[in-house]
Every structure is written in C-alpha cells, then in structure tokens.
PDB file of C-alpha atoms in Angstrom:
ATOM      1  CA  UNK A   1       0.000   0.000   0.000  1.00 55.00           C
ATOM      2  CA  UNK A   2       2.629   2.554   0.754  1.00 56.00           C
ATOM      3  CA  UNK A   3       3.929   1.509  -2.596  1.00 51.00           C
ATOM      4  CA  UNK A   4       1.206   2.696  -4.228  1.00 58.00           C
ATOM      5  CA  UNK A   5       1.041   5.940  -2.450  1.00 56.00           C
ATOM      6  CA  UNK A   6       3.960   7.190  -2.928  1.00 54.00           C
ATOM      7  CA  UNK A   7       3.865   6.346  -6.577  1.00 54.00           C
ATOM      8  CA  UNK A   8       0.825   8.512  -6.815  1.00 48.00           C
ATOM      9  CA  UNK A   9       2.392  11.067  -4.712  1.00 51.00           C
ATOM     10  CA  UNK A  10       5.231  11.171  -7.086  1.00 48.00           C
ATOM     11  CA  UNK A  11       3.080  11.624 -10.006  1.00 44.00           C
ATOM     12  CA  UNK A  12       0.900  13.843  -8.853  1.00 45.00           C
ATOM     13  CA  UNK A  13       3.994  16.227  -8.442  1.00 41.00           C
ATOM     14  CA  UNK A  14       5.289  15.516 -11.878  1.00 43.00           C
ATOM     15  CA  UNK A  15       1.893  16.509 -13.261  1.00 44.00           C
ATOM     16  CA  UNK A  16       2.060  19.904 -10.953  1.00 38.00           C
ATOM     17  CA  UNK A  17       5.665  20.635 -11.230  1.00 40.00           C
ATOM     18  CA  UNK A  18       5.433  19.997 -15.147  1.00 42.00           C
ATOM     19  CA  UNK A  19       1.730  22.438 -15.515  1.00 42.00           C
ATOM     20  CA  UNK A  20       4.493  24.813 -13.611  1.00 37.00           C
ATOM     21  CA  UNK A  21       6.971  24.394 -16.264  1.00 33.00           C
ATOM     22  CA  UNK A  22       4.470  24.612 -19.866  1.00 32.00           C
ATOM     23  CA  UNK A  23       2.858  27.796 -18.009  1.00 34.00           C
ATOM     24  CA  UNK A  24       6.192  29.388 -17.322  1.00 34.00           C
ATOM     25  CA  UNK A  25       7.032  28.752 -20.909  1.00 31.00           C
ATOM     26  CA  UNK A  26       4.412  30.020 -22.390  1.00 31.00           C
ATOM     27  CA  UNK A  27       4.327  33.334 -20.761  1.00 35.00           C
ATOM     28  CA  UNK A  28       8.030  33.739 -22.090  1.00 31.00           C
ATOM     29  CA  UNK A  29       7.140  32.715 -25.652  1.00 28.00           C
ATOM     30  CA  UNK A  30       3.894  35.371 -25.614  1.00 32.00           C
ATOM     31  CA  UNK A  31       5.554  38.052 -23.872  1.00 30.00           C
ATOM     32  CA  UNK A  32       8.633  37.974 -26.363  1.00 32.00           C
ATOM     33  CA  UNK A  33       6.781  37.896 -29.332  1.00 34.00           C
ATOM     34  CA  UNK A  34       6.306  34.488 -29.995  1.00 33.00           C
ATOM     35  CA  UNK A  35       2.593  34.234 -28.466  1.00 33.00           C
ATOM     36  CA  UNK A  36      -0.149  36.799 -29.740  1.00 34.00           C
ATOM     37  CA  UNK A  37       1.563  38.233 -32.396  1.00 38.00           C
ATOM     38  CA  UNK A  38       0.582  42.016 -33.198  1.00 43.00           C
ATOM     39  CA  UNK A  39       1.599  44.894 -34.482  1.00 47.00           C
ATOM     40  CA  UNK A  40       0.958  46.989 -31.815  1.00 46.00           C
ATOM     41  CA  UNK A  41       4.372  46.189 -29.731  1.00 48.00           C
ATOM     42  CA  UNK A  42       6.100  42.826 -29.325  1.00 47.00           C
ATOM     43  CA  UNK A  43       4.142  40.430 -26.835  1.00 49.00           C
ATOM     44  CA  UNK A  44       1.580  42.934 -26.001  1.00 60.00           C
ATOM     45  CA  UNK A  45      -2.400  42.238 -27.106  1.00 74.00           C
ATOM     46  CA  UNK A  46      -4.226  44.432 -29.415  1.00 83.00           C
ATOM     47  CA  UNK A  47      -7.475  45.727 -28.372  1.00 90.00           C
ATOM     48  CA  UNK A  48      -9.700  45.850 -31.407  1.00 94.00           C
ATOM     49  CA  UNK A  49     -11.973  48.941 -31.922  1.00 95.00           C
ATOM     50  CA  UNK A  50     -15.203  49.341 -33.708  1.00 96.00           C
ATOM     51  CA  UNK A  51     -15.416  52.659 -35.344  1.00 97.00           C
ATOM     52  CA  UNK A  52     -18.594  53.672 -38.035  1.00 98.00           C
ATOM     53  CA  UNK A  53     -18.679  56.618 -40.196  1.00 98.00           C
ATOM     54  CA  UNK A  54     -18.775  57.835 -43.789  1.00 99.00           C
ATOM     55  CA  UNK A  55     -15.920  57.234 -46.373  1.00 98.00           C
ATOM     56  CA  UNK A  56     -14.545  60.841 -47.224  1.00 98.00           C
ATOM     57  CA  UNK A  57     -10.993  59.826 -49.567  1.00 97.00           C
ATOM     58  CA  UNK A  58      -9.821  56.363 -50.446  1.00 97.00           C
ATOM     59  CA  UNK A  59      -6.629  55.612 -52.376  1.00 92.00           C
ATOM     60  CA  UNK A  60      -4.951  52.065 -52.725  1.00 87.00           C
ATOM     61  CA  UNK A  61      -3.373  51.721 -49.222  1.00 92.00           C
ATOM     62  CA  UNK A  62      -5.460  53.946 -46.757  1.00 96.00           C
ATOM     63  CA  UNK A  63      -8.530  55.540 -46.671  1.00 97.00           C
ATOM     64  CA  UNK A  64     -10.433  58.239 -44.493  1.00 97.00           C
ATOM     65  CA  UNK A  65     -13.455  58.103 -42.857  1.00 98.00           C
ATOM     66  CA  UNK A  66     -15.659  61.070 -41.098  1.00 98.00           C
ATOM     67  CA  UNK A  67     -16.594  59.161 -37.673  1.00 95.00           C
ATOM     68  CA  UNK A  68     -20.186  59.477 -36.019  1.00 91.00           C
ATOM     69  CA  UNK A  69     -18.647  62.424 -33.534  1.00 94.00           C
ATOM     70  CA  UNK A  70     -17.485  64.008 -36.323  1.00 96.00           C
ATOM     71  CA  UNK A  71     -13.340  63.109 -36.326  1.00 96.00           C
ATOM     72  CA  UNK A  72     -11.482  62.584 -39.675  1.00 96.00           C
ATOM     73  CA  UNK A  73      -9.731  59.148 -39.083  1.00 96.00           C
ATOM     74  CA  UNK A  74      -7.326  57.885 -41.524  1.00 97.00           C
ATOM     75  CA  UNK A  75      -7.474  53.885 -41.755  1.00 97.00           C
ATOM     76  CA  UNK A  76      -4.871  52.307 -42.647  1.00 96.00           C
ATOM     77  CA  UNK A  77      -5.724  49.388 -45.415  1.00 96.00           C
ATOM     78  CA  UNK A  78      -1.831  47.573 -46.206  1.00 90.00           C
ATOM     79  CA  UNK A  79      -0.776  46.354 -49.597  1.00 91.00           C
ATOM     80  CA  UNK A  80      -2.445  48.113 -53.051  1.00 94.00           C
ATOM     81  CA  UNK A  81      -2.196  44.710 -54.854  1.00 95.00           C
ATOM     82  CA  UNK A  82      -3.789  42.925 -51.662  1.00 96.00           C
ATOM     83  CA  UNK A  83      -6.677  45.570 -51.505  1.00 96.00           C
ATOM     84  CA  UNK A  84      -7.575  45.375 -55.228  1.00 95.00           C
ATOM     85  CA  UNK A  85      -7.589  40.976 -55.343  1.00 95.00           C
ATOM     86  CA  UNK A  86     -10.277  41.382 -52.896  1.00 96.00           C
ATOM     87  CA  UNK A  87     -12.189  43.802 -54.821  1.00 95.00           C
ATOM     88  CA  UNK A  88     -12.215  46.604 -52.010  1.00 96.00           C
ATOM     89  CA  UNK A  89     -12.623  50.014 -53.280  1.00 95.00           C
ATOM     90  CA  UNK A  90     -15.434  52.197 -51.109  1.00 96.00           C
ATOM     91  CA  UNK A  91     -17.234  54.954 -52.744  1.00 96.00           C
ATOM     92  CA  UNK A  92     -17.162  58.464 -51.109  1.00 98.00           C
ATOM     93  CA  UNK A  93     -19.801  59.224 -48.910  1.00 98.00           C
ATOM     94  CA  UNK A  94     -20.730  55.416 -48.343  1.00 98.00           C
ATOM     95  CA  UNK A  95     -21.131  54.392 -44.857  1.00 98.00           C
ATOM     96  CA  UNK A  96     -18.266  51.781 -43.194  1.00 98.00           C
ATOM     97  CA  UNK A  97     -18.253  50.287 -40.201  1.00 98.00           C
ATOM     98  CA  UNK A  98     -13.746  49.551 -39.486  1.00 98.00           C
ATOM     99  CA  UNK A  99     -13.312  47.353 -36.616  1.00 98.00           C
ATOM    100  CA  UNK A 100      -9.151  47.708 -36.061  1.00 97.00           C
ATOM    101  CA  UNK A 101      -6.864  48.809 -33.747  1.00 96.00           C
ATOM    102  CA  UNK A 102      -4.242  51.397 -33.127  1.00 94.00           C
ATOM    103  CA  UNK A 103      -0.956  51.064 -33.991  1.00 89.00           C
ATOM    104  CA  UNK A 104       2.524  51.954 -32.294  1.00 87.00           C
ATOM    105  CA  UNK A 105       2.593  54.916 -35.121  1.00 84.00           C
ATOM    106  CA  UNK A 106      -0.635  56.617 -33.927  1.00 85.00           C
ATOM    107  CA  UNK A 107      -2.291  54.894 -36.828  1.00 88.00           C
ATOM    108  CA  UNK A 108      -5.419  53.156 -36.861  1.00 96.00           C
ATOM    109  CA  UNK A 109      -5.168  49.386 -39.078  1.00 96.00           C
ATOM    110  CA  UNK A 110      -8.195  47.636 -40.104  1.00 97.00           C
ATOM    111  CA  UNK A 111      -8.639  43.836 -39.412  1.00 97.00           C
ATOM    112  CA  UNK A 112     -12.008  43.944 -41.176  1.00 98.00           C
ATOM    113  CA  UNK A 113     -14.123  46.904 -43.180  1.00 98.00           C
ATOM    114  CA  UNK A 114     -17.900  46.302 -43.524  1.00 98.00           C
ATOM    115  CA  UNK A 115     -19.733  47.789 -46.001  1.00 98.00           C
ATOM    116  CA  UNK A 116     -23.216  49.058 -44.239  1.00 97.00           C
ATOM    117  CA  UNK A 117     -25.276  49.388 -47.569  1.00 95.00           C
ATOM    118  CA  UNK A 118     -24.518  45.195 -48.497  1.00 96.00           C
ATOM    119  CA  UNK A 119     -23.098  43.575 -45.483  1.00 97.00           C
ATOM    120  CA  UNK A 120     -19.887  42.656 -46.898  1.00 97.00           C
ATOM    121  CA  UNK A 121     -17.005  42.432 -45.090  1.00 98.00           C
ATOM    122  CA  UNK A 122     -13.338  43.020 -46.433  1.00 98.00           C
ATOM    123  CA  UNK A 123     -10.628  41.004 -44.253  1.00 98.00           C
ATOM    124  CA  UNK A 124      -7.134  42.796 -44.037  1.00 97.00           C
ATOM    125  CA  UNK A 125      -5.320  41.531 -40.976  1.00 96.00           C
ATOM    126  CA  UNK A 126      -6.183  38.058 -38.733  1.00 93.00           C
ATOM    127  CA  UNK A 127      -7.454  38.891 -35.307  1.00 88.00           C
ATOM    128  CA  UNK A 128      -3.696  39.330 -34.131  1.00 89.00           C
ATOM    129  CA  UNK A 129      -3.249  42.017 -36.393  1.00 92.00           C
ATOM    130  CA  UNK A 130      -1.160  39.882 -38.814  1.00 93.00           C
ATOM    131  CA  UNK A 131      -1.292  41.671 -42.242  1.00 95.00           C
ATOM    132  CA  UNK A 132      -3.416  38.908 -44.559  1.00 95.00           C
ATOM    133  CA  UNK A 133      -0.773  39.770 -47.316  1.00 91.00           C
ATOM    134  CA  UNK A 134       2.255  39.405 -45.849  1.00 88.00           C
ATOM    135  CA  UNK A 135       1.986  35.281 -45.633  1.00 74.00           C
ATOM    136  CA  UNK A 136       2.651  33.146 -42.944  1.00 65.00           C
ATOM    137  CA  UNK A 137       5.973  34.723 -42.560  1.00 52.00           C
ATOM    138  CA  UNK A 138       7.643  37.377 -40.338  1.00 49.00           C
ATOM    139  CA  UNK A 139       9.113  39.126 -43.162  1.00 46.00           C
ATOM    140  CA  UNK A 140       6.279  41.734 -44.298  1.00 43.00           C
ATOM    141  CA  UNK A 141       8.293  44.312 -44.494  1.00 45.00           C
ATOM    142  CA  UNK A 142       6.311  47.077 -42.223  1.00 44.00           C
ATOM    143  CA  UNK A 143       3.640  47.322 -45.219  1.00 43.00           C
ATOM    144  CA  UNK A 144       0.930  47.261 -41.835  1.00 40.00           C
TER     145      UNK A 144
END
C-alpha cells in the first residue's frame, strides 16, 4: 500500500511541477513575441476597436473616414495589390463600419471593413493584427 502511495504522490507532483513548467514557458514565448503576435508592440495584445462613419478619400493603401462624432480618421488598409484581389474600393460618402486597432505609429489598421449598404465584409489583418498579405511569414516588411 505505501507503494502505491507514494507512486501517486510522485506523479501527482510531476503533473504539478510539469503544468508549472508549460505555463512558465508560455508566458516567455507570448511576452517575447512568440505568443499573440501584433503589431501593436512585441508580446503585447491588441485591443480591437469598432469605429462607423462615412468614407470621405480612399486611395490604394489607406482611406479616411468622417466618424459618427465628427473626427477625420485615416485607416490604414496595407498592400495596393492585396486591396484590389479582394475587390475593395469604397465609394465616397458610403457608410463603413472599421473594426481595427491602433498602432505603435498613432495609426489606426483595419482587421475587417464592412460595407453598411450590403453587409460585406473586407478582411485585411487576422485577429492578431497579422497583415493577410504578408503570408505566414515574419518578413512583411512594415507594409501594416
């Protein structure tokens, strides 16, 4: 019988000390980089934003919108060749809803545009803020 317990006993520290070890790890991976990967600073989250308004200039890597209080935001859209494959190219004066988040460069980046007048939504970054153009790889070459 006391076999038996402390066989358990070991095990049951194995199983804590090693949940001790993978959590420890993984904080290290996320917090340098290797986690949630953004582009809002190295192992920190994004918070994605909703904002609404009315498109007021678009050209092939950013547009503008006029927000609901008024403010002129610039949106920042990535890669010209990226934007026209998916067939994005808002009117102006048609109304957008830009969830996003802000950048390390003041900027605001789109994950997703949604046109209000069809429902369709445009994807430009994952939910990390990994640009959808730049590939699985690291190397996008700050085109974000």
């Amino acid at each position: 019988m006391r076999l038996k317990s402390t066989s358990l006993g070991i095990t049951i520290l194995i199983i804590v000390f090693g949940g001790i070890l993978t959590t420890s790890a993984l904080g290290m991976w996320q917090t340098q980089g290797g986690g949630v990967q953004n582009h809002g600073g190295e192992g920190e989250a994004i918070s994605i934003i909703s904002l609404a308004g009315a498109v007021s200039e678009f050209d092939s890597t950013r547009f503008e919108i006029i927000a609901d209080d008024g403010q002129i935001i610039p949106i920042e859209i990535g890669n010209s060749h990226y934007i026209q494959s998916i067939g994005f190219a808002p009117q102006v004066g048609e109304r957008v809803r830009v969830d996003g988040f802000w950048d390390e460069n003041g900027g605001f980046s789109a994950i997703t545009v949604t046109r209000e007048s069809t429902g369709w939504v445009y994807p430009f970054r994952d939910a990390s803020g990994h640009p959808l153009w730049a590939g699985k790889g690291q190397g996008n070459g700050n085109q974000h």
